[in-house]
Short mmCIF file of C-alpha atoms in Angstrom, two decimals:
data_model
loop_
_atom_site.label_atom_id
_atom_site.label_comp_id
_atom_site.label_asym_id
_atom_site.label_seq_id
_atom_site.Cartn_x
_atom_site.Cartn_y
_atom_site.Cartn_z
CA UNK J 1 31.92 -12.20 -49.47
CA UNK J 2 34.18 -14.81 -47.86
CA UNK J 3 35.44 -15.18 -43.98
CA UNK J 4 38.63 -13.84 -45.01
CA UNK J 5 37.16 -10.37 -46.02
CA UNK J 6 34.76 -10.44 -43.14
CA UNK J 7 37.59 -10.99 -40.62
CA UNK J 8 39.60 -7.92 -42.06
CA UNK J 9 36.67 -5.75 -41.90
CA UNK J 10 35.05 -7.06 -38.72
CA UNK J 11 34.74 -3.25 -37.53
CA UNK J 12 31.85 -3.36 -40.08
CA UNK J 13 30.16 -6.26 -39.69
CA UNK J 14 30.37 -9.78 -36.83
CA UNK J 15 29.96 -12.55 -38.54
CA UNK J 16 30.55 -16.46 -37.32
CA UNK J 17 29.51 -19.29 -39.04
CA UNK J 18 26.65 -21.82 -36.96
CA UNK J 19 26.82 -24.86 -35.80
CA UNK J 20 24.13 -26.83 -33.38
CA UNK J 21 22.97 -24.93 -30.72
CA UNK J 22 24.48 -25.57 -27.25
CA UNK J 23 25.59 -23.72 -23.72
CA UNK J 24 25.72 -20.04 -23.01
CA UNK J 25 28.79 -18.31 -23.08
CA UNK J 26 30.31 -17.65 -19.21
CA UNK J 27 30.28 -13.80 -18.73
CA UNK J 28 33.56 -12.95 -17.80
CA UNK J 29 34.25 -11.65 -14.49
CA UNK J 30 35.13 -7.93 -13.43
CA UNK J 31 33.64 -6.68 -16.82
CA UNK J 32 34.05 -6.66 -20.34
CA UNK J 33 36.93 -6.12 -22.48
CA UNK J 34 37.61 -5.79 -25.72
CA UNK J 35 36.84 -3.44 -28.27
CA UNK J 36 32.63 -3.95 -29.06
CA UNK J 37 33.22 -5.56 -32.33
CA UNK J 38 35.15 -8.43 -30.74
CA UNK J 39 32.50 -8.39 -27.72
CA UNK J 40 29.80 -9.21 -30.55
CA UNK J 41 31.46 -11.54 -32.59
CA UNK J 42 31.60 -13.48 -29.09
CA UNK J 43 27.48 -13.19 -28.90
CA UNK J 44 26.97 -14.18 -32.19
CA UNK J 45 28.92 -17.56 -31.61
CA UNK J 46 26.55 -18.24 -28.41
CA UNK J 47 23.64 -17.21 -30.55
CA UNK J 48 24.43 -19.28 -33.94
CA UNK J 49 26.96 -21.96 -32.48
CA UNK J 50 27.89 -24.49 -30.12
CA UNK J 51 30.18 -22.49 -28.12
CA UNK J 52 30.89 -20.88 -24.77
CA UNK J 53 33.48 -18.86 -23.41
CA UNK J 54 36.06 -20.19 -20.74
CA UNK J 55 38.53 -18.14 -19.17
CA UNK J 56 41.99 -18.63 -17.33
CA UNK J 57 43.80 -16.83 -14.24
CA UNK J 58 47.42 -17.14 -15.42
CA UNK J 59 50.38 -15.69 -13.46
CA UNK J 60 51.03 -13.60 -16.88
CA UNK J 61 47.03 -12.25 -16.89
CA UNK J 62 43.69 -13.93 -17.66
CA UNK J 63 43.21 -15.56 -21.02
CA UNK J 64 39.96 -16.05 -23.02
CA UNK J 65 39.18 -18.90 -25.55
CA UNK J 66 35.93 -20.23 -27.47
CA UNK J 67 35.53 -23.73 -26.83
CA UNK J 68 33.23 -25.74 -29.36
CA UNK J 69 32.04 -29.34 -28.77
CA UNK J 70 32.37 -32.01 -31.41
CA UNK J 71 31.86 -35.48 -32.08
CA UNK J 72 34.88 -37.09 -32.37
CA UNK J 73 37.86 -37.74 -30.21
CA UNK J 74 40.67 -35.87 -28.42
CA UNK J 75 40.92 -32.05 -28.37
CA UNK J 76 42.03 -29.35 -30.75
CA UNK J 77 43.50 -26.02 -30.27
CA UNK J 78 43.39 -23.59 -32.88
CA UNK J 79 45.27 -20.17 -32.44
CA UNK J 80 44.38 -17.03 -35.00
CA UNK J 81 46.51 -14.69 -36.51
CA UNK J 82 47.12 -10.87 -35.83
CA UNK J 83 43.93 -8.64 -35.48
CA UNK J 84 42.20 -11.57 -35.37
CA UNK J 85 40.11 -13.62 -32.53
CA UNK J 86 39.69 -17.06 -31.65
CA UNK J 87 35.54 -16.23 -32.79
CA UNK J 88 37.24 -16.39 -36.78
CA UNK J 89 38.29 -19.80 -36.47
CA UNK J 90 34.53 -20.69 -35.55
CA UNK J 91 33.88 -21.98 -39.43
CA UNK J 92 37.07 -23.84 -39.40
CA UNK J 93 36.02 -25.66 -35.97
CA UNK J 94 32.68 -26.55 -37.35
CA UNK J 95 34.40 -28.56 -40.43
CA UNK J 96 36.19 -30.09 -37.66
CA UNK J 97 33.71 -31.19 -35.54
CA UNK J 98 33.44 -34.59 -36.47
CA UNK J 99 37.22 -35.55 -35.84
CA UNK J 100 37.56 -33.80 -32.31
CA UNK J 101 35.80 -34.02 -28.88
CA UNK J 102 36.39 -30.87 -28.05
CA UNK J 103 38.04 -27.99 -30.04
CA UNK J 104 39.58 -24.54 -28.11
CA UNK J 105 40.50 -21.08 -30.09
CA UNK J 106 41.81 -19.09 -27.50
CA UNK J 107 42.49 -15.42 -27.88
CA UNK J 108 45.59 -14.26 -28.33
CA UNK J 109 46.80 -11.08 -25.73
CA UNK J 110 45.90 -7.85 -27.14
CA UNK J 111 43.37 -9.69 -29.66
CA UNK J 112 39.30 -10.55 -28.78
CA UNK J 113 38.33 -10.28 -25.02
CA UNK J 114 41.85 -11.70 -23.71
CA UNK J 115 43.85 -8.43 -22.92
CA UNK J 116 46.85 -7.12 -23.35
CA UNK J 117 49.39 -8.84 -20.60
CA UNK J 118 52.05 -6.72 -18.83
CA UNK J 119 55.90 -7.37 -20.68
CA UNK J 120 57.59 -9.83 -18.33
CA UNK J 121 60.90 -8.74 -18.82
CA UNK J 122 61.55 -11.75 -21.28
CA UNK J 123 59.40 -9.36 -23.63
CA UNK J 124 55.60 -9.81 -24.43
CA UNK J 125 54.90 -12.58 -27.17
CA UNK J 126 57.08 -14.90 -24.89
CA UNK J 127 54.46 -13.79 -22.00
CA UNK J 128 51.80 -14.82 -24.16
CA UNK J 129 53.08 -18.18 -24.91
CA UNK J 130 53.35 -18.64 -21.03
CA UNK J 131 50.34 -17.31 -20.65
CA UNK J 132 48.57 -19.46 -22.97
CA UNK J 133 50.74 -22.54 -21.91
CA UNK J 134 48.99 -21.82 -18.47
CA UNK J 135 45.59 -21.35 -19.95
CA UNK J 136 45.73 -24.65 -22.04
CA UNK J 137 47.03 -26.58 -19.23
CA UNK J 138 43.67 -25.64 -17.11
CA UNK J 139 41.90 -26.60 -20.43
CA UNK J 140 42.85 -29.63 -21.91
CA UNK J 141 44.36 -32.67 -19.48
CA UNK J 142 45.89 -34.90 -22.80
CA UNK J 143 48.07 -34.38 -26.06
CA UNK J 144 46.10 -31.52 -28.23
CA UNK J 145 46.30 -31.10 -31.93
CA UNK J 146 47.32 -27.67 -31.62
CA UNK J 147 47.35 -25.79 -35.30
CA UNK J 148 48.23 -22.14 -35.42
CA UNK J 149 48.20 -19.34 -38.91
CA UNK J 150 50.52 -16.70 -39.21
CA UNK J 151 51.02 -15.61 -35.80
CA UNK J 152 49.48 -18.10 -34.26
CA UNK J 153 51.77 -20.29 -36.03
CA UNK J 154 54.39 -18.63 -34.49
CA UNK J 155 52.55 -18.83 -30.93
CA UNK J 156 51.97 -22.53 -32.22
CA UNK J 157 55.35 -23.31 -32.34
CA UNK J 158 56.81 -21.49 -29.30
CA UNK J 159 54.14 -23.65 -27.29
CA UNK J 160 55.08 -26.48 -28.86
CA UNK J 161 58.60 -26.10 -27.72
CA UNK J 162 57.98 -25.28 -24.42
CA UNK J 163 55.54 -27.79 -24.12
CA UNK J 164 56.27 -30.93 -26.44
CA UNK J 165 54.78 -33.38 -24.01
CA UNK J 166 51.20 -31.39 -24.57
CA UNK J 167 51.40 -31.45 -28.01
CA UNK J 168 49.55 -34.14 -30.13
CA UNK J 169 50.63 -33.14 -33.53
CA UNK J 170 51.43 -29.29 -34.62
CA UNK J 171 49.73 -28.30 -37.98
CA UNK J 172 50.86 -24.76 -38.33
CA UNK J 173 49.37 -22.67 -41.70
CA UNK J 174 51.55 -19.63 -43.68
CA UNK J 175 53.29 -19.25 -40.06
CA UNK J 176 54.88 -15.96 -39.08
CA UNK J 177 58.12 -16.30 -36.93
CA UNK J 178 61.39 -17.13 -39.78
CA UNK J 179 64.47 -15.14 -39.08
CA UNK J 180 64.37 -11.91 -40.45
CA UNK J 181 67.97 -9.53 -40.33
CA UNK J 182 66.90 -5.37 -39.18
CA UNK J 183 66.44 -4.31 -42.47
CA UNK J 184 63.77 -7.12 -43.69
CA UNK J 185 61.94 -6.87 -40.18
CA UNK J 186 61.96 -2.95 -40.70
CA UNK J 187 60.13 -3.83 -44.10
CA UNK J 188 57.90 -6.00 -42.47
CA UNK J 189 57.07 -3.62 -39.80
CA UNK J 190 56.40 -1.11 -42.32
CA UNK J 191 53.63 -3.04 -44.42
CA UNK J 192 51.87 -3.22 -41.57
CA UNK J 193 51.68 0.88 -40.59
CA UNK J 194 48.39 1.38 -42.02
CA UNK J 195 48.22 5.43 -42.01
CA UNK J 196 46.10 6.12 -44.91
CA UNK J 197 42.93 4.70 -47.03
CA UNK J 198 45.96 4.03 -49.96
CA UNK J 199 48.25 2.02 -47.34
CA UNK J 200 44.71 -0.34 -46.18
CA UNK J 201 44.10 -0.93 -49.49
CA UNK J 202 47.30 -1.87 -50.34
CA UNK J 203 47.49 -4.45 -47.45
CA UNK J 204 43.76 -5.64 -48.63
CA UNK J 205 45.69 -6.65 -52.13
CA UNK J 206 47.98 -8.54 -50.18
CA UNK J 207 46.10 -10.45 -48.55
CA UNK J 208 43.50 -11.73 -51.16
CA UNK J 209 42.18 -10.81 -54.80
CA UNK J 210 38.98 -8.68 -54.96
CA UNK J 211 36.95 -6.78 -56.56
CA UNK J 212 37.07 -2.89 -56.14
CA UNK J 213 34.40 -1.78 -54.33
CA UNK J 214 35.16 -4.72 -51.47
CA UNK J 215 38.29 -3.57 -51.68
CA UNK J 216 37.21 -0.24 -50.34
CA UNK J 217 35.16 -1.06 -47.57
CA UNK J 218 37.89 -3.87 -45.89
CA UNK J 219 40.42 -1.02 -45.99
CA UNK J 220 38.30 0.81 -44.28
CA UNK J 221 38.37 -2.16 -41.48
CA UNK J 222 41.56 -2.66 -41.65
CA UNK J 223 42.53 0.69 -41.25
CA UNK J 224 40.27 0.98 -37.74
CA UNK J 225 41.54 -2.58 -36.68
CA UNK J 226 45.44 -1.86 -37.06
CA UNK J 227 44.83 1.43 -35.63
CA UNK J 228 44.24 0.17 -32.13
CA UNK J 229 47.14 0.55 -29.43
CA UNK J 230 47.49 -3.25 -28.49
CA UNK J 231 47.98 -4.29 -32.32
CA UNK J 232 50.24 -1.71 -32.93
CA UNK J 233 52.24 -2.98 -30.00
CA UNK J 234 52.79 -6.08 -30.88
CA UNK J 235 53.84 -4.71 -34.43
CA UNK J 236 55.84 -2.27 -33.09
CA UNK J 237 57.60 -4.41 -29.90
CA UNK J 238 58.72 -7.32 -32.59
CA UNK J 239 62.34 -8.26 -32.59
CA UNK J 240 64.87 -10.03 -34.70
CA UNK J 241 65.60 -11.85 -31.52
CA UNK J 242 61.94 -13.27 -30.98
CA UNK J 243 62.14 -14.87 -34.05
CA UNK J 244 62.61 -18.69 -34.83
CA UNK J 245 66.23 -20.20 -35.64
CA UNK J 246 66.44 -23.38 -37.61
CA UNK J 247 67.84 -25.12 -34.50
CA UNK J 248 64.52 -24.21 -32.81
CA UNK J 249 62.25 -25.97 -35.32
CA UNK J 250 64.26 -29.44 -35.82
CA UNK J 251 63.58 -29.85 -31.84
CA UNK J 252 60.00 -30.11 -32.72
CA UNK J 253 59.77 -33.94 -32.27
CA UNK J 254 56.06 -34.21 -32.59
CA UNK J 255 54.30 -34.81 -35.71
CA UNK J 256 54.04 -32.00 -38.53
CA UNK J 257 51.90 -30.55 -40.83
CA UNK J 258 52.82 -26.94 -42.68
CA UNK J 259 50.37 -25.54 -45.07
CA UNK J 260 50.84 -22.94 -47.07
CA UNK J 261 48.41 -20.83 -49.50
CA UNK J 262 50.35 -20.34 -53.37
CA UNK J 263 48.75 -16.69 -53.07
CA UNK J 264 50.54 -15.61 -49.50
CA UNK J 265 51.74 -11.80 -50.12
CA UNK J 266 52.04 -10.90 -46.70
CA UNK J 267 54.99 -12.91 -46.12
CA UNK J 268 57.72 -12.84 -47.90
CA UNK J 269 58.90 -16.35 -50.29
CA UNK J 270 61.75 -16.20 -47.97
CA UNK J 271 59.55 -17.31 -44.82
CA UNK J 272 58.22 -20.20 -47.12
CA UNK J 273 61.72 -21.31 -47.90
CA UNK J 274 62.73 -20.92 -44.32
CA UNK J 275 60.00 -23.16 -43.11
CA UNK J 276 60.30 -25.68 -45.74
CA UNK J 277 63.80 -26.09 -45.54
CA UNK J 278 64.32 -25.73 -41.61
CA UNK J 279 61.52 -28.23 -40.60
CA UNK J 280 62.63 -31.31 -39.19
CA UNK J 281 62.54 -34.13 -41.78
CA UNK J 282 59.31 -36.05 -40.70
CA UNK J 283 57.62 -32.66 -40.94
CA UNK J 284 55.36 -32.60 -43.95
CA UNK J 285 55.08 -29.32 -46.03
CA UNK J 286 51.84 -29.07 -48.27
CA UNK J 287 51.37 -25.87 -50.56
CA UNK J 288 47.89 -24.88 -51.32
CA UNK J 289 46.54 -24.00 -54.69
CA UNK J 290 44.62 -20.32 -55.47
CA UNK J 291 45.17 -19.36 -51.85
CA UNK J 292 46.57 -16.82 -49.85
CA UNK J 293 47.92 -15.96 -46.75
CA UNK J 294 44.66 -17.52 -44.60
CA UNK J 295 43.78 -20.37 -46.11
CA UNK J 296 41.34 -21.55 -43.23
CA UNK J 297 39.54 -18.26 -43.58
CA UNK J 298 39.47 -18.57 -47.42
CA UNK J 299 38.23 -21.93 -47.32
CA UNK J 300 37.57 -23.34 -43.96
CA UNK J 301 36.73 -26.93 -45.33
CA UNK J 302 40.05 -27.36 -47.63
CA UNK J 303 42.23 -26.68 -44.54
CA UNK J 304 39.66 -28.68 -42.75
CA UNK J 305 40.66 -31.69 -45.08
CA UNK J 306 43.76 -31.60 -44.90
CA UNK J 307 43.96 -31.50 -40.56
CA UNK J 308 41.58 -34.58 -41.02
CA UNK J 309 43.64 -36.78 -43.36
CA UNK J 310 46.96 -35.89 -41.43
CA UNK J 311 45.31 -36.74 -37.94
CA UNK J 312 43.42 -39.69 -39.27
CA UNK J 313 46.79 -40.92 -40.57
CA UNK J 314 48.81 -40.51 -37.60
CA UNK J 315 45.86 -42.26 -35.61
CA UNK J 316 46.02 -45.56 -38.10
CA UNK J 317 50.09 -45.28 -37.24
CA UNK J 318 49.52 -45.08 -33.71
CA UNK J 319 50.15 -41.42 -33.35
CA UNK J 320 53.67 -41.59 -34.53
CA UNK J 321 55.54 -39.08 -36.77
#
């Protein structure tokens, strides 16, 4: 069974690939958080992996992240995707090891042991960008490679904006966050109400090719997963306006890298187009062969790869675009 279908049913089983043993994880203070199958997919790391927990007092709430040491130099942020937790990208940061110091998956708000953070007024995934902006600040004190899938590509970018200076090179994979009019982002809202056993399966066929009895039993994940109050907020609290405008994305002045799986049926060939299109023209845009819409869950050392050639390539050009 691959990461991809473990992270969709992680209500039924925690699973995080090992690397060498290291530090404890930090308990966090004031109590836990979470829902228990996030709180265990954090004790496996600290059990089978290098990894320990550091946390963040922001002004927007605290913030959680896994933090992984490597080998290499410079540090690496890595931000999930919805209903999933910085603990996912641990396979991902252990084919990475060898190009990075240091690498950092923090959780999203609402996802893993970061909670949900109180709407600002400038609404809440704008919050969370602060939020992590603060968090990363705290974290890392030099120019990250900061890489981001679905929404964490989205989160990827917004950070990236906001904080160009901080950002080493952006390597965002099947990113959620093109412009969508009412009627598409009604569509998209919809595919994501999971109500019945028929509507998880359904999404499980979007997301990957399986066979039928797996199929059954990551519905059945899915279906408890989307089903909690903080994911369906963030489904239900998205806006046209929140989304990314093609004026946005050419001010990205730092080095680019855009993957994106060949298989990807959660979003729509439109979002491909938009990305590939919109990007600024030093931006490269790499399609990946038999894969979906997580590619780094899928196969952790392909996307692995493909980070390492881009960053070793910007190093022997002196970092530049």
């Amino acid at each position: 069974m691959s990461q991809l279908q473990l992270d969709l049913s992680s209500d039924t089983a925690a699973h995080t690939a090992p690397v060498a043993a290291g530090p404890t994880m930090a308990q966090r203070p004031g109590g836990r958080v979470g829902p228990p199958t996030d709180r265990l997919m954090i004790l496996a790391a600290r059990a089978l992996g290098r990894a320990r927990s550091r946390w963040a007092e922001t002004s927007h709430g605290r913030v959680h992240a896994l933090e992984v040491e490597g080998t290499g130099q410079g540090a690496a942020v890595l931000i999930h995707g919805f209903s999933s937790t910085g603990a996912h990208l641990l396979p991902l940061m252990r084919h990475l090891r060898g190009g990075f110091a240091r690498l950092i998956a923090p959780d999203l708000p609402g996802h893993g042991l970061t909670p949900t953070l109180p709407d600002d007024g400038d609404g809440p995934s704008r919050a969370g960008v602060a939020a992590l902006a603060e968090a990363l600040a705290s974290w890392v004190d030099a120019p990250a490679v900061v890489f981001g899938s679905s929404l964490g590509g989205l989160a990827a970018v917004r950070y990236a904006l906001a904080e160009p200076a901080r950002v080493r090179a952006l390597v965002l994979s099947s990113p959620a966050g093109a412009p969508m009019d009412e009627a598409d982002l009604a569509a998209f809202q919809e595919g994501f109400r999971v109500r019945t056993h028929g509507d998880a399966l359904g999404f499980v066929d979007r997301v990957m090719d399986t066979h039928a009895l797996a199929r059954h039993v990551l519905a059945w994940g899915v279906r408890r997963r989307f089903a909690r109050p903080a994911l369906r907020a963030i489904i239900e609290g998205a806006r046209s306006e929140d989304l990314l405008t093609r004026g946005e994305l050419l001010r990205l002045s730092m080095p680019v890298l855009c993957l994106w799986g060949e298989r990807d049926r959660v979003l729509a060939p439109a979002a491909r187009d938009f990305y590939r299109s919109a990007l600024p023209p030093h931006a490269r845009f790499e399609r990946l062969a038999a894969l979906g819409h997580g590619p780094y869950l899928e196969r952790p050392d392909v996307v692995a790869r493909r980070i390492r050639a881009f960053t070793d390539a910007l190093a022997a050009r002196g970092g530049r675009a």
